[in-house]
CSV table of C-alpha atoms in Angstrom, one decimal:
chain,number,residue,atom,x,y,z
A,177,MET,CA,78.0,126.0,90.8
A,178,ASN,CA,74.3,125.4,91.1
A,179,PRO,CA,72.8,128.1,93.3
A,180,MET,CA,69.9,127.2,95.5
A,181,ARG,CA,66.6,128.7,94.4
A,182,GLY,CA,63.9,130.0,96.7
A,183,ARG,CA,64.4,130.9,100.4
A,184,PRO,CA,68.0,130.8,101.6
A,185,THR,CA,68.9,128.1,104.1
A,186,SER,CA,72.3,129.3,105.3
A,187,PRO,CA,73.9,132.4,106.9
A,188,THR,CA,75.5,133.1,103.5
A,189,ALA,CA,72.2,133.7,101.9
A,190,ARG,CA,72.1,133.7,98.1
A,191,VAL,CA,71.8,137.1,96.4
A,192,ASP,CA,69.9,137.7,93.2
A,193,TYR,CA,72.9,138.9,91.2
A,194,ALA,CA,70.6,140.6,88.6
A,195,ARG,CA,69.8,143.1,91.4
A,196,LEU,CA,73.4,144.1,91.6
A,197,ALA,CA,73.1,145.6,88.1
A,198,PRO,CA,69.5,146.8,87.6
A,199,SER,CA,70.5,149.3,84.9
A,200,VAL,CA,72.1,146.6,82.8
A,201,ALA,CA,70.3,144.3,80.3
A,202,LYS,CA,69.4,141.1,82.1
A,203,ASP,CA,70.5,138.8,79.2
A,204,TRP,CA,74.0,140.5,79.2
A,205,VAL,CA,74.3,140.0,83.0
A,206,GLU,CA,73.4,136.3,82.7
A,207,GLU,CA,75.8,135.6,79.9
A,208,PHE,CA,78.6,137.5,81.8
A,209,VAL,CA,78.0,135.7,85.1
A,210,LEU,CA,77.8,132.3,83.4
A,211,GLU,CA,81.1,132.8,81.5
A,212,GLN,CA,82.8,134.1,84.7
A,213,ARG,CA,81.6,131.0,86.6
A,214,LEU,CA,82.9,128.7,83.9
A,215,LEU,CA,86.2,130.5,84.1
A,216,GLY,CA,86.3,129.8,87.9
A,217,VAL,CA,86.0,133.4,89.1
A,218,PRO,CA,84.8,133.5,92.8
A,219,GLY,CA,81.4,135.0,93.5
A,220,PRO,CA,82.5,138.2,95.3
A,221,PHE,CA,84.8,139.1,92.5
A,222,ILE,CA,82.0,138.6,90.0
A,223,GLY,CA,79.9,140.9,92.2
A,224,ASP,CA,82.6,143.6,92.1
A,225,ALA,CA,82.7,143.4,88.3
A,226,LEU,CA,78.9,143.7,88.1
A,227,ALA,CA,79.1,146.7,90.4
A,228,LEU,CA,81.6,148.4,88.1
A,229,VAL,CA,79.5,147.7,85.0
A,230,GLU,CA,76.4,149.0,86.8
A,231,SER,CA,78.1,152.2,87.9
A,232,HIS,CA,79.3,153.0,84.4
A,233,VAL,CA,75.9,152.3,82.7
A,234,ALA,CA,73.9,154.1,85.3
A,235,GLU,CA,76.0,157.2,85.2
A,236,SER,CA,76.6,157.4,81.4
A,237,GLY,CA,73.3,156.0,80.2
A,238,GLU,CA,75.3,154.2,77.5
A,239,PRO,CA,74.0,150.7,76.5
A,240,VAL,CA,76.0,148.0,78.1
A,241,ARG,CA,76.9,146.3,74.8
A,242,GLU,CA,78.3,149.6,73.4
A,243,ALA,CA,80.2,150.2,76.6
A,244,PHE,CA,81.6,146.8,77.4
A,245,GLY,CA,80.9,144.8,74.2
A,246,ASP,CA,80.0,141.1,74.1
A,247,PRO,CA,79.5,139.7,77.7
A,248,LYS,CA,81.5,136.5,77.1
A,249,ALA,CA,84.4,138.4,75.7
A,250,TYR,CA,84.4,141.0,78.5
A,251,ALA,CA,84.1,138.2,81.1
A,252,ARG,CA,87.3,136.5,79.6
A,253,GLN,CA,89.0,139.9,79.5
A,254,ALA,CA,88.1,140.6,83.2
A,255,ALA,CA,88.8,137.1,84.5
A,256,PRO,CA,92.7,137.1,84.6
A,257,SER,CA,92.9,140.0,87.0
A,258,ARG,CA,90.1,138.7,89.2
A,259,ARG,CA,90.6,134.9,89.3
A,260,ILE,CA,92.1,133.3,92.4
A,261,GLU,CA,94.2,130.4,91.5
A,262,GLY,CA,94.7,127.4,93.8
A,263,ASP,CA,91.2,127.8,95.3
A,264,ARG,CA,90.4,124.1,94.7
A,265,ASP,CA,91.0,122.1,97.8
A,266,PRO,CA,93.1,119.0,96.8
A,267,TRP,CA,91.8,117.1,99.8
A,268,TRP,CA,88.2,117.7,98.7
A,269,LEU,CA,89.1,116.1,95.3
A,270,VAL,CA,90.7,113.2,97.1
A,271,GLY,CA,87.5,112.8,99.1
A,272,LEU,CA,85.5,112.6,95.9
A,273,GLY,CA,87.8,109.9,94.5
A,274,LEU,CA,87.6,107.9,97.7
A,275,GLY,CA,83.9,108.3,97.8
A,276,LEU,CA,83.5,106.9,94.3
A,277,VAL,CA,85.7,103.9,95.0
A,278,GLY,CA,83.9,103.4,98.4
A,279,MET,CA,80.5,103.5,96.8
A,280,PHE,CA,81.6,100.9,94.1
A,281,LEU,CA,83.1,98.5,96.7
A,282,THR,CA,80.3,98.8,99.2
A,283,GLY,CA,77.6,98.3,96.6
A,284,VAL,CA,79.3,95.2,95.1
A,285,GLY,CA,80.2,93.8,98.5
A,286,ALA,CA,77.0,94.4,100.3
A,287,ASP,CA,74.9,92.8,97.5
A,288,GLU,CA,76.8,89.5,97.7
A,289,TRP,CA,77.1,89.7,101.5
A,290,LEU,CA,73.4,90.3,102.2
A,291,PHE,CA,71.7,88.6,99.3
A,292,GLY,CA,74.3,86.3,97.7
A,293,SER,CA,76.8,83.6,98.5
A,294,GLY,CA,79.1,85.9,100.5
A,295,GLN,CA,81.7,85.6,97.7
A,296,ILE,CA,82.3,88.2,95.0
A,297,GLU,CA,82.9,86.7,91.6
A,298,VAL,CA,85.7,88.9,90.2
A,299,THR,CA,85.3,89.1,86.4
A,300,ALA,CA,87.1,91.1,83.7
A,301,GLY,CA,83.9,93.0,83.2
A,302,LEU,CA,83.8,94.1,86.9
A,303,LEU,CA,87.4,95.3,86.7
A,304,VAL,CA,86.8,97.2,83.5
A,305,SER,CA,83.7,98.8,84.8
A,306,GLY,CA,85.6,99.9,87.9
A,307,GLY,CA,88.4,101.3,85.7
A,308,LEU,CA,85.9,103.2,83.6
A,309,LEU,CA,84.4,104.8,86.8
A,310,LEU,CA,87.9,105.9,87.9
A,311,ALA,CA,88.6,107.2,84.4
A,312,ALA,CA,85.5,109.3,84.5
A,313,PHE,CA,86.5,110.7,87.9
A,314,ALA,CA,90.0,111.6,86.5
A,315,VAL,CA,88.4,113.5,83.6
A,316,LEU,CA,86.2,115.4,86.0
A,317,VAL,CA,89.2,116.4,88.2
A,318,LEU,CA,91.7,117.2,85.4
A,319,ALA,CA,89.2,118.9,83.0
A,320,THR,CA,86.5,120.2,85.3
A,321,ASP,CA,86.1,123.5,83.4
A,322,ALA,CA,86.0,121.8,80.0
A,323,VAL,CA,83.3,119.3,81.2
A,324,LEU,CA,81.2,122.1,82.7
A,325,ARG,CA,81.5,124.2,79.6
A,326,LEU,CA,80.5,121.3,77.4
A,327,SER,CA,77.5,120.5,79.6
A,328,VAL,CA,76.3,124.2,79.4
A,329,GLU,CA,77.1,125.2,75.9
A,330,ARG,CA,76.6,121.8,74.1
A,331,THR,CA,74.1,120.1,76.3
A,332,ARG,CA,73.0,117.5,73.6
A,333,THR,CA,76.5,116.5,72.9
A,334,PHE,CA,77.2,116.2,76.6
A,335,LEU,CA,74.2,114.0,77.1
A,336,GLY,CA,75.2,111.9,74.1
A,337,VAL,CA,78.7,111.4,75.6
A,338,CYS,CA,77.2,110.4,78.9
A,339,ALA,CA,74.8,107.9,77.2
A,340,VAL,CA,77.7,106.3,75.3
A,341,TYR,CA,79.8,106.1,78.5
A,342,CYS,CA,77.0,104.4,80.5
A,343,ALA,CA,76.4,102.0,77.6
A,344,ALA,CA,80.2,101.1,77.6
A,345,VAL,CA,80.2,100.4,81.3
A,346,VAL,CA,77.2,98.1,81.1
A,347,ALA,CA,78.5,96.4,77.9
A,348,ALA,CA,81.9,95.8,79.5
A,349,HIS,CA,80.2,94.3,82.6
A,350,LEU,CA,78.0,92.0,80.5
A,351,ALA,CA,80.4,91.0,77.8
A,352,LEU,CA,83.5,90.3,79.9
A,353,GLY,CA,82.1,87.7,82.2
A,354,ASP,CA,85.1,85.4,82.5
A,355,GLY,CA,85.8,84.7,86.2
A,356,ILE,CA,89.3,85.7,87.5
A,357,GLY,CA,88.9,84.9,91.1
A,358,ARG,CA,86.7,85.2,94.2
A,359,TRP,CA,86.8,87.7,97.0
A,360,SER,CA,85.1,87.5,100.4
A,361,ALA,CA,82.3,90.0,100.4
A,362,VAL,CA,82.7,91.0,104.1
A,363,PRO,CA,86.2,92.6,103.9
A,364,VAL,CA,85.3,94.3,100.6
A,365,THR,CA,82.2,95.8,102.1
A,366,ALA,CA,84.2,96.9,105.2
A,367,VAL,CA,86.9,98.6,103.0
A,368,GLY,CA,84.1,100.3,101.0
A,369,VAL,CA,82.4,101.7,104.1
A,370,GLY,CA,85.7,102.9,105.5
A,371,LEU,CA,86.5,104.8,102.3
A,372,LEU,CA,83.0,106.3,102.4
A,373,VAL,CA,83.6,107.5,106.0
A,374,LEU,CA,87.0,108.9,105.1
A,375,SER,CA,85.5,110.6,102.0
A,376,THR,CA,82.8,112.2,104.0
A,377,VAL,CA,85.3,113.5,106.6
A,378,LEU,CA,87.5,115.1,103.9
A,379,GLN,CA,84.6,116.7,102.1
A,380,SER,CA,83.0,118.0,105.3
A,381,ARG,CA,86.2,120.0,106.0
A,382,ARG,CA,85.5,122.2,103.0
A,383,ALA,CA,81.8,122.5,103.7
A,384,SER,CA,82.3,123.4,107.4
A,385,HIS,CA,84.5,126.3,106.3
A,386,GLY,CA,82.0,127.6,103.8
A,387,GLY,CA,84.0,126.2,100.9
A,388,LEU,CA,80.8,125.0,99.1
A,389,ASP,CA,79.1,128.4,99.5
A,390,ASP,CA,80.2,131.0,96.9
A,391,PRO,CA,77.4,133.6,96.5
A,392,ILE,CA,77.7,136.4,94.0
A,393,VAL,CA,77.5,139.6,96.2
A,394,GLY,CA,78.3,143.2,95.7
A,395,PRO,CA,80.7,145.3,97.7
A,396,ALA,CA,78.0,146.3,100.2
A,397,GLN,CA,77.0,142.7,100.8
A,398,GLN,CA,80.5,141.2,101.2
A,399,THR,CA,80.8,142.5,104.8
A,400,GLU,CA,77.4,141.2,105.7
A,401,VAL,CA,78.2,137.8,104.3
A,402,GLU,CA,81.6,137.6,106.1
A,403,GLY,CA,79.9,138.7,109.3
A,404,ALA,CA,77.3,136.0,108.9
A,405,ARG,CA,79.9,133.4,108.4
A,406,ALA,CA,81.8,134.5,111.5
A,407,ALA,CA,78.6,134.6,113.6
A,408,ALA,CA,77.9,131.0,112.5
A,409,GLY,CA,81.2,129.8,113.9
A,410,SER,CA,82.1,127.2,111.4
A,411,GLY,CA,80.4,129.0,108.5
A,412,ALA,CA,78.4,126.0,107.6
A,413,ALA,CA,77.2,125.6,104.0
A,414,GLY,CA,73.5,125.4,103.2
A,415,LEU,CA,71.5,122.2,102.8
A,416,LEU,CA,72.6,121.7,99.3
A,417,GLY,CA,76.3,121.8,100.4
A,418,TRP,CA,75.8,119.2,103.1
A,419,LEU,CA,73.8,117.0,100.7
A,420,THR,CA,76.8,117.2,98.4
A,421,VAL,CA,79.1,116.1,101.2
A,422,PHE,CA,76.9,113.0,102.0
A,423,LEU,CA,76.2,112.3,98.3
A,424,PHE,CA,78.2,109.1,98.0
A,425,PRO,CA,76.8,107.5,101.3
A,426,ILE,CA,73.3,108.4,100.2
A,427,LEU,CA,73.7,106.9,96.8
A,428,THR,CA,75.3,103.8,98.3
A,429,VAL,CA,72.3,103.3,100.6
A,430,LEU,CA,69.9,103.8,97.7
A,431,MET,CA,71.9,101.2,95.6
A,432,VAL,CA,71.7,98.6,98.4
A,433,ALA,CA,68.0,99.3,99.0
A,434,LEU,CA,67.3,98.9,95.3
A,435,SER,CA,69.2,95.6,95.2
A,436,TRP,CA,67.1,94.5,98.3
A,437,VAL,CA,63.9,95.3,96.5
A,438,LEU,CA,64.9,93.5,93.3
A,439,HIS,CA,65.9,90.4,95.3
A,440,LEU,CA,62.5,90.5,97.0
A,441,LEU,CA,60.7,90.7,93.7
A,442,ALA,CA,62.8,87.9,92.3
């Protein structure tokens, strides 16, 4: 949902959606688009709605707020007939979950394998921290729209919740230090790497079919966008999309590198 700024880097180049409705007040357009995005309306359908609003305002000369009312209310009114249900790829969500678990296992296992005794001390805090990570993922999957709305409309509250969550993860790891057992670091690391690979494969399926690229385009641009995707063969997403696909492996490498630096300094 975060459009790339600046020069486009993919065949499905981003379109400045404000240009789709030049006769409409920019603040109205921005509020309308944001609400439609939060409601899960696909980009081309938002472009169609903007074209309809632009046509009416340009021809009638009537102010947009008098013609269509509050942008958020109109966005909610227009959304049911424009929303495409079931657009979320379940395998992509599974890939996110596997990536999160793989990053956790690889980070813990590699640290002990490369810099420790080769044995992972399993503590209650480690298990609780892992459980909290999975709980956070479950919330993101089951209540994606609510989380996004909270982060946009009540940013301070959202940041406060995130801070409390991070503090709870750290506190659990430090306070619950009783050992439960030991695991060999090598197989744990191997399982983590395998999950990262599987996660990347599952997420790349969506990116390679343009699933991470959802530009807001008007009726005139939709044919151009579809043609660009077809000419590209796989319809590859832009740089941001592929960085998202490889996010967990990149974060895992950074975690291991940071651990290596800390051990050198120690």
